[in-house]
mmCIF file of C-alpha atoms and ligand atoms in Angstrom:
data_model
loop_
_atom_site.group_PDB
_atom_site.id
_atom_site.type_symbol
_atom_site.label_atom_id
_atom_site.label_comp_id
_atom_site.label_asym_id
_atom_site.label_seq_id
_atom_site.Cartn_x
_atom_site.Cartn_y
_atom_site.Cartn_z
ATOM 1 C CA MET P 1 -247.974 -199.923 54.951
ATOM 2 C CA PRO P 2 -248.887 -198.000 58.270
ATOM 3 C CA SER P 3 -246.087 -198.423 60.874
ATOM 4 C CA SER P 4 -247.013 -200.048 64.135
ATOM 5 C CA PRO P 5 -246.610 -197.584 67.251
ATOM 6 C CA PRO P 6 -243.492 -198.051 69.163
ATOM 7 C CA THR P 7 -243.795 -200.527 71.838
ATOM 8 C CA LEU P 8 -244.424 -198.969 75.474
ATOM 9 C CA ARG P 9 -242.372 -200.959 78.017
ATOM 10 C CA ARG P 10 -242.708 -198.369 80.686
ATOM 11 C CA ILE P 11 -244.780 -195.208 81.324
ATOM 12 C CA THR P 12 -244.118 -192.685 84.074
ATOM 13 C CA VAL P 13 -246.899 -190.488 85.439
ATOM 14 C CA LEU P 14 -246.552 -187.418 87.856
ATOM 15 C CA SER P 15 -249.634 -187.540 89.825
ATOM 16 C CA GLY P 16 -251.651 -185.702 92.296
ATOM 17 C CA GLY P 17 -254.701 -187.189 93.986
ATOM 18 C CA VAL P 18 -258.167 -187.655 92.516
ATOM 19 C CA GLY P 19 -257.424 -186.275 88.873
ATOM 20 C CA GLY P 20 -254.186 -188.258 88.648
ATOM 21 C CA ALA P 21 -255.693 -191.360 90.131
ATOM 22 C CA ARG P 22 -258.757 -191.495 87.886
ATOM 23 C CA PHE P 23 -256.477 -190.980 84.884
ATOM 24 C CA ILE P 24 -254.052 -193.744 85.856
ATOM 25 C CA GLN P 25 -256.934 -195.987 86.428
ATOM 26 C CA GLY P 26 -258.228 -195.284 82.822
ATOM 27 C CA LEU P 27 -254.641 -195.692 81.480
ATOM 28 C CA LEU P 28 -254.414 -199.194 83.050
ATOM 29 C CA HIS P 29 -257.706 -199.990 81.795
ATOM 30 C CA GLY P 30 -256.595 -198.939 78.249
ATOM 31 C CA LEU P 31 -253.198 -200.774 78.468
ATOM 32 C CA ARG P 32 -255.014 -204.036 79.525
ATOM 33 C CA SER P 33 -257.739 -203.749 76.884
ATOM 34 C CA GLY P 34 -255.808 -202.931 73.749
ATOM 35 C CA LEU P 35 -257.114 -199.290 73.719
ATOM 36 C CA VAL P 36 -253.498 -197.731 74.127
ATOM 37 C CA PRO P 37 -251.361 -197.893 70.786
ATOM 38 C CA GLY P 38 -248.004 -199.690 71.583
ATOM 39 C CA GLY P 39 -249.210 -200.653 75.225
ATOM 40 C CA SER P 40 -249.897 -203.959 76.582
ATOM 41 C CA PRO P 41 -251.045 -205.582 79.892
ATOM 42 C CA ASP P 42 -247.266 -205.925 80.659
ATOM 43 C CA THR P 43 -246.413 -202.175 80.317
ATOM 44 C CA GLU P 44 -245.006 -201.132 83.530
ATOM 45 C CA VAL P 45 -246.522 -197.854 85.112
ATOM 46 C CA THR P 46 -244.545 -195.815 87.614
ATOM 47 C CA VAL P 47 -246.575 -193.156 89.513
ATOM 48 C CA VAL P 48 -244.470 -190.456 91.212
ATOM 49 C CA ALA P 49 -247.232 -188.970 93.513
ATOM 50 C CA ASN P 50 -247.333 -185.384 95.079
ATOM 51 C CA THR P 51 -246.557 -185.412 98.815
ATOM 52 C CA ALA P 52 -246.698 -181.737 99.539
ATOM 53 C CA ASP P 53 -250.313 -182.091 100.786
ATOM 54 C CA ASP P 54 -249.122 -184.317 103.470
ATOM 55 C CA TRP P 55 -249.625 -183.553 107.039
ATOM 56 C CA TRP P 56 -249.613 -184.424 110.507
ATOM 57 C CA ILE P 57 -253.081 -184.736 112.416
ATOM 58 C CA HIS P 58 -253.935 -186.451 115.728
ATOM 59 C CA GLY P 59 -250.390 -187.589 115.734
ATOM 60 C CA LEU P 60 -250.762 -189.487 112.390
ATOM 61 C CA LYS P 61 -249.003 -188.878 109.063
ATOM 62 C CA VAL P 62 -251.608 -188.448 106.449
ATOM 63 C CA CYS P 63 -250.636 -188.488 102.759
ATOM 64 C CA PRO P 64 -253.687 -187.707 100.711
ATOM 65 C CA ASP P 65 -252.416 -188.096 97.231
ATOM 66 C CA LEU P 66 -250.462 -191.219 97.910
ATOM 67 C CA ASP P 67 -253.374 -192.799 99.503
ATOM 68 C CA THR P 68 -255.920 -191.651 96.837
ATOM 69 C CA VAL P 69 -253.761 -193.054 94.116
ATOM 70 C CA MET P 70 -253.339 -196.282 96.198
ATOM 71 C CA TYR P 71 -256.964 -196.776 96.907
ATOM 72 C CA THR P 72 -258.216 -195.987 93.604
ATOM 73 C CA LEU P 73 -255.783 -198.382 91.781
ATOM 74 C CA GLY P 74 -256.409 -200.985 94.614
ATOM 75 C CA ASP P 75 -260.169 -200.820 94.190
ATOM 76 C CA GLY P 76 -260.492 -199.648 97.740
ATOM 77 C CA ILE P 77 -261.552 -195.950 96.978
ATOM 78 C CA ASP P 78 -264.956 -194.352 97.644
ATOM 79 C CA VAL P 79 -265.785 -193.626 94.038
ATOM 80 C CA GLU P 80 -268.418 -191.021 94.718
ATOM 81 C CA ARG P 81 -266.070 -188.925 96.912
ATOM 82 C CA GLY P 82 -263.123 -189.770 94.870
ATOM 83 C CA TRP P 83 -260.991 -190.053 98.047
ATOM 84 C CA GLY P 84 -260.735 -192.183 101.099
ATOM 85 C CA ARG P 85 -262.156 -195.772 101.697
ATOM 86 C CA ARG P 86 -265.197 -197.270 100.296
ATOM 87 C CA ASP P 87 -267.646 -198.499 103.103
ATOM 88 C CA GLU P 88 -266.182 -195.857 105.526
ATOM 89 C CA THR P 89 -267.608 -195.389 108.947
ATOM 90 C CA TRP P 90 -266.714 -192.448 111.185
ATOM 91 C CA SER P 91 -266.651 -193.458 114.920
ATOM 92 C CA ALA P 92 -263.135 -192.064 115.629
ATOM 93 C CA ARG P 93 -264.058 -188.787 114.218
ATOM 94 C CA THR P 94 -267.283 -188.763 116.536
ATOM 95 C CA GLU P 95 -265.294 -189.727 119.494
ATOM 96 C CA LEU P 96 -262.596 -187.165 118.827
ATOM 97 C CA GLU P 97 -265.357 -184.261 118.578
ATOM 98 C CA ALA P 98 -266.808 -185.407 121.808
ATOM 99 C CA TYR P 99 -263.614 -184.852 123.443
ATOM 100 C CA GLY P 100 -263.401 -181.374 121.826
ATOM 101 C CA VAL P 101 -260.337 -182.232 120.054
ATOM 102 C CA GLU P 102 -259.371 -179.825 117.226
ATOM 103 C CA PRO P 103 -259.238 -179.523 114.277
ATOM 104 C CA THR P 104 -262.794 -181.012 113.923
ATOM 105 C CA TRP P 105 -262.897 -179.962 110.149
ATOM 106 C CA PHE P 106 -260.446 -182.762 109.018
ATOM 107 C CA GLY P 107 -262.297 -185.987 109.323
ATOM 108 C CA LEU P 108 -260.310 -189.141 109.245
ATOM 109 C CA GLY P 109 -262.369 -192.348 108.442
ATOM 110 C CA ASP P 110 -262.093 -195.479 110.647
ATOM 111 C CA ARG P 111 -260.633 -197.572 107.960
ATOM 112 C CA ASP P 112 -258.492 -194.849 106.698
ATOM 113 C CA ILE P 113 -257.001 -194.449 110.195
ATOM 114 C CA ALA P 114 -255.408 -198.020 110.083
ATOM 115 C CA THR P 115 -253.484 -196.865 106.989
ATOM 116 C CA HIS P 116 -252.199 -193.784 108.836
ATOM 117 C CA LEU P 117 -251.459 -195.977 111.911
ATOM 118 C CA VAL P 118 -249.307 -198.310 109.944
ATOM 119 C CA ARG P 119 -247.601 -195.397 108.162
ATOM 120 C CA THR P 120 -246.865 -193.444 111.356
ATOM 121 C CA GLN P 121 -245.475 -196.580 113.243
ATOM 122 C CA MET P 122 -243.187 -197.370 110.427
ATOM 123 C CA LEU P 123 -241.891 -193.928 109.956
ATOM 124 C CA GLU P 124 -241.248 -193.864 113.663
ATOM 125 C CA ALA P 125 -239.523 -196.967 113.603
ATOM 126 C CA GLY P 126 -237.101 -195.299 111.029
ATOM 127 C CA PHE P 127 -238.479 -196.500 107.691
ATOM 128 C CA SER P 128 -238.558 -193.857 104.869
ATOM 129 C CA LEU P 129 -241.698 -192.665 103.334
ATOM 130 C CA SER P 130 -240.825 -194.769 100.110
ATOM 131 C CA GLN P 131 -240.435 -197.937 102.188
ATOM 132 C CA VAL P 132 -243.755 -197.322 104.008
ATOM 133 C CA THR P 133 -245.412 -196.654 100.657
ATOM 134 C CA ALA P 134 -244.025 -199.906 99.234
ATOM 135 C CA ALA P 135 -245.264 -201.668 102.358
ATOM 136 C CA LEU P 136 -248.710 -200.334 102.049
ATOM 137 C CA CYS P 137 -248.832 -201.127 98.297
ATOM 138 C CA ARG P 138 -248.104 -204.695 98.845
ATOM 139 C CA ARG P 139 -251.567 -205.034 100.214
ATOM 140 C CA TRP P 140 -253.394 -202.499 97.577
ATOM 141 C CA LEU P 141 -251.525 -202.920 94.493
ATOM 142 C CA SER P 142 -249.651 -206.140 94.203
ATOM 143 C CA PRO P 143 -252.873 -208.540 94.171
ATOM 144 C CA LEU P 144 -254.441 -206.595 91.279
ATOM 145 C CA HIS P 145 -251.412 -205.426 89.416
ATOM 146 C CA GLY P 146 -248.324 -207.828 90.305
ATOM 147 C CA ASP P 147 -245.148 -205.633 89.397
ATOM 148 C CA THR P 148 -246.622 -203.614 86.691
ATOM 149 C CA VAL P 149 -247.634 -200.780 88.862
ATOM 150 C CA THR P 150 -245.133 -198.926 91.179
ATOM 151 C CA LEU P 151 -246.204 -195.852 93.420
ATOM 152 C CA LEU P 152 -243.281 -193.585 94.405
ATOM 153 C CA PRO P 153 -243.494 -190.637 96.633
ATOM 154 C CA MET P 154 -241.968 -187.738 94.971
ATOM 155 C CA SER P 155 -239.623 -187.260 97.942
ATOM 156 C CA ASP P 156 -238.804 -188.906 101.372
ATOM 157 C CA ASP P 157 -238.324 -185.253 102.862
ATOM 158 C CA ARG P 158 -241.042 -183.159 104.263
ATOM 159 C CA VAL P 159 -242.344 -180.790 101.946
ATOM 160 C CA GLU P 160 -245.500 -178.853 102.618
ATOM 161 C CA THR P 161 -247.569 -176.501 100.520
ATOM 162 C CA HIS P 162 -248.986 -173.621 102.480
ATOM 163 C CA ILE P 163 -251.259 -170.861 101.314
ATOM 164 C CA ALA P 164 -251.310 -167.201 102.181
ATOM 165 C CA VAL P 165 -254.570 -165.760 102.694
ATOM 166 C CA ALA P 166 -255.929 -162.301 103.629
ATOM 167 C CA ASP P 167 -256.457 -162.147 107.317
ATOM 168 C CA PRO P 168 -257.653 -158.645 108.694
ATOM 169 C CA ASP P 169 -256.801 -159.951 112.257
ATOM 170 C CA SER P 170 -253.132 -160.455 111.539
ATOM 171 C CA PRO P 171 -250.732 -157.379 111.901
ATOM 172 C CA SER P 172 -249.394 -158.245 108.506
ATOM 173 C CA GLY P 173 -252.870 -158.506 106.894
ATOM 174 C CA ARG P 174 -252.493 -162.121 105.819
ATOM 175 C CA SER P 175 -251.863 -165.499 107.463
ATOM 176 C CA VAL P 176 -250.159 -168.481 106.023
ATOM 177 C CA ILE P 177 -251.966 -171.736 106.476
ATOM 178 C CA HIS P 178 -251.485 -175.322 105.578
ATOM 179 C CA PHE P 179 -252.829 -176.471 102.125
ATOM 180 C CA GLN P 180 -255.294 -178.716 104.132
ATOM 181 C CA GLU P 181 -256.605 -175.785 106.014
ATOM 182 C CA TYR P 182 -257.177 -173.848 102.748
ATOM 183 C CA TRP P 183 -258.759 -176.722 100.984
ATOM 184 C CA VAL P 184 -260.641 -178.364 103.643
ATOM 185 C CA ARG P 185 -261.648 -175.971 106.133
ATOM 186 C CA LEU P 186 -261.813 -172.937 103.893
ATOM 187 C CA ARG P 187 -262.884 -174.853 100.895
ATOM 188 C CA ALA P 188 -260.757 -172.582 98.720
ATOM 189 C CA ALA P 189 -263.439 -170.063 98.944
ATOM 190 C CA VAL P 190 -261.088 -167.042 99.605
ATOM 191 C CA PRO P 191 -258.405 -165.998 97.127
ATOM 192 C CA ALA P 192 -255.008 -167.727 97.507
ATOM 193 C CA GLU P 193 -252.656 -164.755 97.683
ATOM 194 C CA ALA P 194 -249.553 -166.906 97.551
ATOM 195 C CA VAL P 195 -248.450 -170.493 97.316
ATOM 196 C CA LEU P 196 -245.451 -171.283 99.642
ATOM 197 C CA VAL P 197 -243.733 -174.897 99.246
ATOM 198 C CA VAL P 198 -242.059 -175.175 102.549
ATOM 199 C CA GLY P 199 -238.980 -177.491 102.535
ATOM 200 C CA GLN P 200 -238.932 -177.952 98.924
ATOM 201 C CA ASP P 201 -235.365 -176.409 98.180
ATOM 202 C CA ALA P 202 -233.672 -178.759 100.522
ATOM 203 C CA ALA P 203 -235.853 -182.014 99.451
ATOM 204 C CA THR P 204 -234.335 -184.616 97.331
ATOM 205 C CA PRO P 205 -236.217 -186.786 94.979
ATOM 206 C CA ALA P 206 -237.279 -190.269 96.297
ATOM 207 C CA PRO P 207 -235.204 -193.336 95.430
ATOM 208 C CA GLY P 208 -236.264 -194.485 92.140
ATOM 209 C CA VAL P 209 -237.812 -191.250 90.932
ATOM 210 C CA LEU P 210 -235.190 -189.952 88.701
ATOM 211 C CA GLU P 211 -234.504 -193.190 87.302
ATOM 212 C CA ALA P 212 -238.213 -193.750 86.602
ATOM 213 C CA ILE P 213 -238.046 -190.565 84.463
ATOM 214 C CA ALA P 214 -234.858 -191.009 82.819
ATOM 215 C CA GLY P 215 -235.460 -194.789 81.825
ATOM 216 C CA THR P 216 -239.167 -194.412 80.683
ATOM 217 C CA ASP P 217 -240.549 -194.781 77.256
ATOM 218 C CA LEU P 218 -243.057 -191.915 77.951
ATOM 219 C CA VAL P 219 -243.575 -189.368 80.663
ATOM 220 C CA ILE P 220 -247.412 -188.186 81.204
ATOM 221 C CA LEU P 221 -248.503 -185.258 83.190
ATOM 222 C CA PRO P 222 -252.159 -186.336 83.879
ATOM 223 C CA PRO P 223 -255.049 -183.713 84.370
ATOM 224 C CA SER P 224 -253.779 -182.994 87.880
ATOM 225 C CA ASN P 225 -253.593 -179.607 89.693
ATOM 226 C CA PRO P 226 -250.680 -177.915 87.699
ATOM 227 C CA VAL P 227 -249.593 -175.898 90.660
ATOM 228 C CA VAL P 228 -250.108 -177.955 93.943
ATOM 229 C CA SER P 229 -249.849 -181.325 92.517
ATOM 230 C CA VAL P 230 -247.638 -181.462 89.267
ATOM 231 C CA GLY P 231 -245.950 -178.117 90.264
ATOM 232 C CA THR P 232 -244.868 -179.177 93.340
ATOM 233 C CA ILE P 233 -243.430 -182.514 92.062
ATOM 234 C CA LEU P 234 -241.434 -180.694 89.280
ATOM 235 C CA GLY P 235 -240.346 -178.307 92.047
ATOM 236 C CA VAL P 236 -238.243 -180.969 93.960
ATOM 237 C CA PRO P 237 -234.762 -180.161 92.992
ATOM 238 C CA GLY P 238 -233.591 -182.486 90.310
ATOM 239 C CA ILE P 239 -237.039 -183.646 88.971
ATOM 240 C CA ARG P 240 -237.750 -180.772 86.580
ATOM 241 C CA ASP P 241 -234.121 -181.307 85.064
ATOM 242 C CA ALA P 242 -234.860 -185.029 84.799
ATOM 243 C CA VAL P 243 -238.073 -184.408 82.802
ATOM 244 C CA ARG P 244 -236.315 -181.762 80.617
ATOM 245 C CA ALA P 245 -233.535 -184.431 79.879
ATOM 246 C CA THR P 246 -235.290 -187.765 79.622
ATOM 247 C CA PRO P 247 -234.899 -189.145 75.986
ATOM 248 C CA ALA P 248 -238.784 -190.062 76.286
ATOM 249 C CA PRO P 249 -241.378 -187.891 74.988
ATOM 250 C CA VAL P 250 -243.441 -185.936 77.635
ATOM 251 C CA VAL P 251 -247.076 -185.148 77.278
ATOM 252 C CA GLY P 252 -249.738 -183.638 79.465
ATOM 253 C CA LEU P 253 -253.369 -183.406 79.754
ATOM 254 C CA SER P 254 -255.102 -180.134 80.718
ATOM 255 C CA PRO P 255 -257.024 -180.112 84.040
ATOM 256 C CA ILE P 256 -258.747 -176.918 82.839
ATOM 257 C CA VAL P 257 -261.580 -177.349 80.699
ATOM 258 C CA GLY P 258 -263.264 -174.125 79.450
ATOM 259 C CA ALA P 259 -262.837 -171.439 81.736
ATOM 260 C CA SER P 260 -262.035 -173.372 85.012
ATOM 261 C CA HIS P 261 -261.050 -176.609 86.750
ATOM 262 C CA VAL P 262 -263.382 -179.800 86.552
ATOM 263 C CA HIS P 263 -263.132 -180.116 90.365
ATOM 264 C CA GLY P 264 -260.828 -178.673 92.963
ATOM 265 C CA MET P 265 -259.159 -175.485 93.087
ATOM 266 C CA ALA P 266 -256.797 -175.147 90.167
ATOM 267 C CA ALA P 267 -258.234 -171.764 89.241
ATOM 268 C CA GLN P 268 -257.562 -170.192 92.665
ATOM 269 C CA VAL P 269 -253.874 -171.370 92.721
ATOM 270 C CA LEU P 270 -253.360 -170.642 89.051
ATOM 271 C CA THR P 271 -254.558 -167.122 89.847
ATOM 272 C CA SER P 272 -252.168 -166.624 92.653
ATOM 273 C CA ILE P 273 -249.049 -167.528 90.578
ATOM 274 C CA GLY P 274 -250.326 -165.133 87.775
ATOM 275 C CA VAL P 275 -251.165 -167.815 85.231
ATOM 276 C CA GLU P 276 -254.535 -167.296 83.273
ATOM 277 C CA VAL P 277 -257.079 -169.948 83.998
ATOM 278 C CA SER P 278 -257.191 -171.523 80.534
ATOM 279 C CA ALA P 279 -256.031 -174.865 78.910
ATOM 280 C CA GLY P 280 -253.686 -172.879 76.714
ATOM 281 C CA ALA P 281 -251.971 -170.824 79.391
ATOM 282 C CA VAL P 282 -251.541 -174.047 81.552
ATOM 283 C CA GLY P 283 -249.722 -175.670 78.659
ATOM 284 C CA ALA P 284 -247.687 -172.506 78.021
ATOM 285 C CA HIS P 285 -246.832 -172.259 81.750
ATOM 286 C CA PHE P 286 -245.313 -175.808 81.585
ATOM 287 C CA GLY P 287 -243.737 -174.771 78.335
ATOM 288 C CA ALA P 288 -242.102 -176.726 75.481
ATOM 289 C CA ARG P 289 -238.948 -178.621 76.205
ATOM 290 C CA SER P 290 -237.453 -176.891 72.988
ATOM 291 C CA GLU P 291 -238.158 -173.555 74.881
ATOM 292 C CA GLY P 292 -236.898 -174.536 78.365
ATOM 293 C CA GLY P 293 -240.098 -176.124 79.499
ATOM 294 C CA VAL P 294 -241.161 -179.725 80.327
ATOM 295 C CA LEU P 295 -243.701 -180.830 77.715
ATOM 296 C CA ASP P 296 -243.419 -181.915 74.164
ATOM 297 C CA GLY P 297 -247.201 -182.298 73.692
ATOM 298 C CA TRP P 298 -250.347 -181.049 75.556
ATOM 299 C CA LEU P 299 -253.932 -182.216 75.052
ATOM 300 C CA VAL P 300 -256.643 -179.778 75.801
ATOM 301 C CA ASP P 301 -260.379 -180.502 75.712
ATOM 302 C CA SER P 302 -262.506 -180.373 72.423
ATOM 303 C CA ARG P 303 -264.205 -177.172 73.858
ATOM 304 C CA ASP P 304 -260.802 -175.572 73.966
ATOM 305 C CA ALA P 305 -259.820 -176.047 70.298
ATOM 306 C CA ASP P 306 -259.266 -172.305 70.038
ATOM 307 C CA GLN P 307 -256.191 -172.607 72.233
ATOM 308 C CA LEU P 308 -254.236 -174.847 69.744
ATOM 309 C CA ALA P 309 -252.765 -172.019 67.741
ATOM 310 C CA ARG P 310 -251.454 -170.400 70.841
ATOM 311 C CA LEU P 311 -250.029 -173.771 72.121
ATOM 312 C CA GLU P 312 -248.298 -174.501 68.543
ATOM 313 C CA ALA P 313 -246.916 -170.891 68.841
ATOM 314 C CA ALA P 314 -245.347 -171.763 72.074
ATOM 315 C CA GLY P 315 -243.533 -174.793 70.677
ATOM 316 C CA LEU P 316 -246.070 -177.624 71.755
ATOM 317 C CA ARG P 317 -247.700 -180.292 69.741
ATOM 318 C CA ALA P 318 -251.279 -179.890 70.750
ATOM 319 C CA GLN P 319 -254.446 -181.402 70.016
ATOM 320 C CA ALA P 320 -258.056 -181.099 71.149
ATOM 321 C CA VAL P 321 -259.910 -184.428 72.226
ATOM 322 C CA PRO P 322 -262.466 -184.987 74.742
ATOM 323 C CA LEU P 323 -261.013 -184.846 78.344
ATOM 324 C CA MET P 324 -263.714 -185.678 80.573
ATOM 325 C CA MET P 325 -262.964 -188.683 82.759
ATOM 326 C CA SER P 326 -266.517 -189.714 82.835
ATOM 327 C CA ASP P 327 -265.907 -193.574 82.677
ATOM 328 C CA PRO P 328 -262.964 -195.910 82.295
ATOM 329 C CA ASP P 329 -263.425 -196.149 78.381
ATOM 330 C CA ALA P 330 -263.447 -192.287 78.021
ATOM 331 C CA THR P 331 -260.465 -191.934 80.278
ATOM 332 C CA ALA P 332 -258.625 -194.875 78.274
ATOM 333 C CA ALA P 333 -259.520 -192.942 75.209
ATOM 334 C CA MET P 334 -257.554 -189.852 76.732
ATOM 335 C CA ALA P 335 -254.490 -192.044 77.602
ATOM 336 C CA ALA P 336 -254.680 -193.400 73.890
ATOM 337 C CA ALA P 337 -254.668 -189.719 72.583
ATOM 338 C CA ALA P 338 -251.632 -188.829 74.918
ATOM 339 C CA VAL P 339 -249.696 -191.893 73.658
ATOM 340 C CA ALA P 340 -250.571 -190.966 70.023
ATOM 341 C CA LEU P 341 -249.539 -187.170 70.582
ATOM 342 C CA ALA P 342 -246.403 -188.507 72.064
ATOM 343 C CA SER P 343 -245.482 -190.868 69.147
ATOM 344 C CA ALA P 344 -246.503 -188.300 66.471
ATOM 345 C CA GLY P 345 -243.224 -186.276 67.252
ATOM 346 C CA ARG P 346 -241.188 -189.384 66.571
ATOM 347 C CA ALA P 347 -242.504 -190.050 63.103
HETATM 348 P P1 GDP U 401 -256.190 -183.745 93.928
HETATM 349 O O1 GDP U 401 -254.744 -183.824 94.549
HETATM 350 O O2 GDP U 401 -256.988 -184.767 94.708
HETATM 351 O O3 GDP U 401 -256.568 -182.371 93.894
HETATM 352 O O4 GDP U 401 -256.061 -184.182 92.348
HETATM 353 P P2 GDP U 401 -255.111 -183.779 91.345
HETATM 354 O O5 GDP U 401 -254.188 -182.762 91.564
HETATM 355 O O6 GDP U 401 -254.671 -185.058 90.736
HETATM 356 O O7 GDP U 401 -256.260 -183.414 90.162
HETATM 357 C C1 GDP U 401 -257.003 -182.258 90.468
HETATM 358 C C2 GDP U 401 -257.533 -181.677 89.051
HETATM 359 O O8 GDP U 401 -258.133 -182.775 88.258
HETATM 360 C C3 GDP U 401 -258.319 -180.579 89.055
HETATM 361 O O9 GDP U 401 -257.751 -179.435 88.689
HETATM 362 C C4 GDP U 401 -259.585 -180.847 88.049
HETATM 363 O O10 GDP U 401 -259.765 -179.885 87.170
HETATM 364 C C5 GDP U 401 -258.901 -182.071 87.367
HETATM 365 N N1 GDP U 401 -259.956 -182.879 86.908
HETATM 366 C C6 GDP U 401 -260.656 -183.701 87.749
HETATM 367 N N2 GDP U 401 -261.620 -184.410 86.888
HETATM 368 C C7 GDP U 401 -261.226 -184.080 85.630
HETATM 369 C C8 GDP U 401 -261.701 -184.521 84.278
HETATM 370 O O11 GDP U 401 -262.621 -185.224 84.086
HETATM 371 N N3 GDP U 401 -261.058 -184.043 83.112
HETATM 372 C C9 GDP U 401 -260.232 -183.051 83.291
HETATM 373 N N4 GDP U 401 -259.488 -182.630 82.069
HETATM 374 N N5 GDP U 401 -259.699 -182.763 84.466
HETATM 375 C C10 GDP U 401 -260.259 -183.206 85.656
HETATM 376 CA CA1 CA U 402 -253.736 -183.397 96.251
#
């Protein structure tokens, strides 16, 4: 008689912005429609989101990955863009431009600005980023998800990814710019020479993060950027150790399909840290827990089945399945495959 899959009471996901949010949306769809083995509509999902993309602009604290997850799961996202509010208008940006206020390359939508105003006011009143996030989520997550979805920043401390790029005008031949300037102004069109995560060594995990990793039934690394999303979360002192130590299985899904990322700039930042841009190399970069890494299993796209032997040699359970998040059913199937890969090791 086939054994039933272990019940999933809790799942913890370490997420960036667009890739992570789309995956979690598919995971929730899968849990609610019975597509995920062992899952149910009551399975609690805790999202630990990257905050190293955060920055201050026009006096406002902006947290792109937290907001992308919050708006996506709260059905407020602009689906086409993948970030920001649906039905957005841009009057404030136009007015700021008319005043000649820099930077003009980072547009804040009018609806989105309300979120940043609430966040900034609360931070300035002394609330932590975790408390602010919980308050914002009462609007976006509670009505649709009740208590089943919790969004946590990776840390309440200021941690910022900066990118070194070649700059012939600088005496050192390079300059170091905020991640947002690299991504939004330069469109990641020049090589990233180095990734510097400012403030990371002194940061501590936000309340609830270590508990969510230690006390879960499954940890998932979604197809988020392995360097500037998942990498920065794991780099907060204590988080990598918690992932290594959790009794729960840890599985990930490759954001690299074929020779590059699906969207974004993972290829540029992987190259800057000396990791080959392939699904197999990223799995090996995270590494097997049995070999000092953070993963037990790693899913690659069907097109990357040639990477499986290399991953198994690195001590990982690996499988090739379709990994394109083209619609909620396809994404739910990815989540189901991740759960199946996790439970395969428990047989
Ligand atoms: P960001 O913070 O908005 O950049 O989002 P994430 O870090 O969460 O995710 C970015 C990653 O998602 C990129 O490296 C993409 O390659 C990956 N990604 C986006 N769509 C897909 C998809 O459909 N399938 C896979 N496998 N990866 C995807
Ligand atoms: Ca991001």
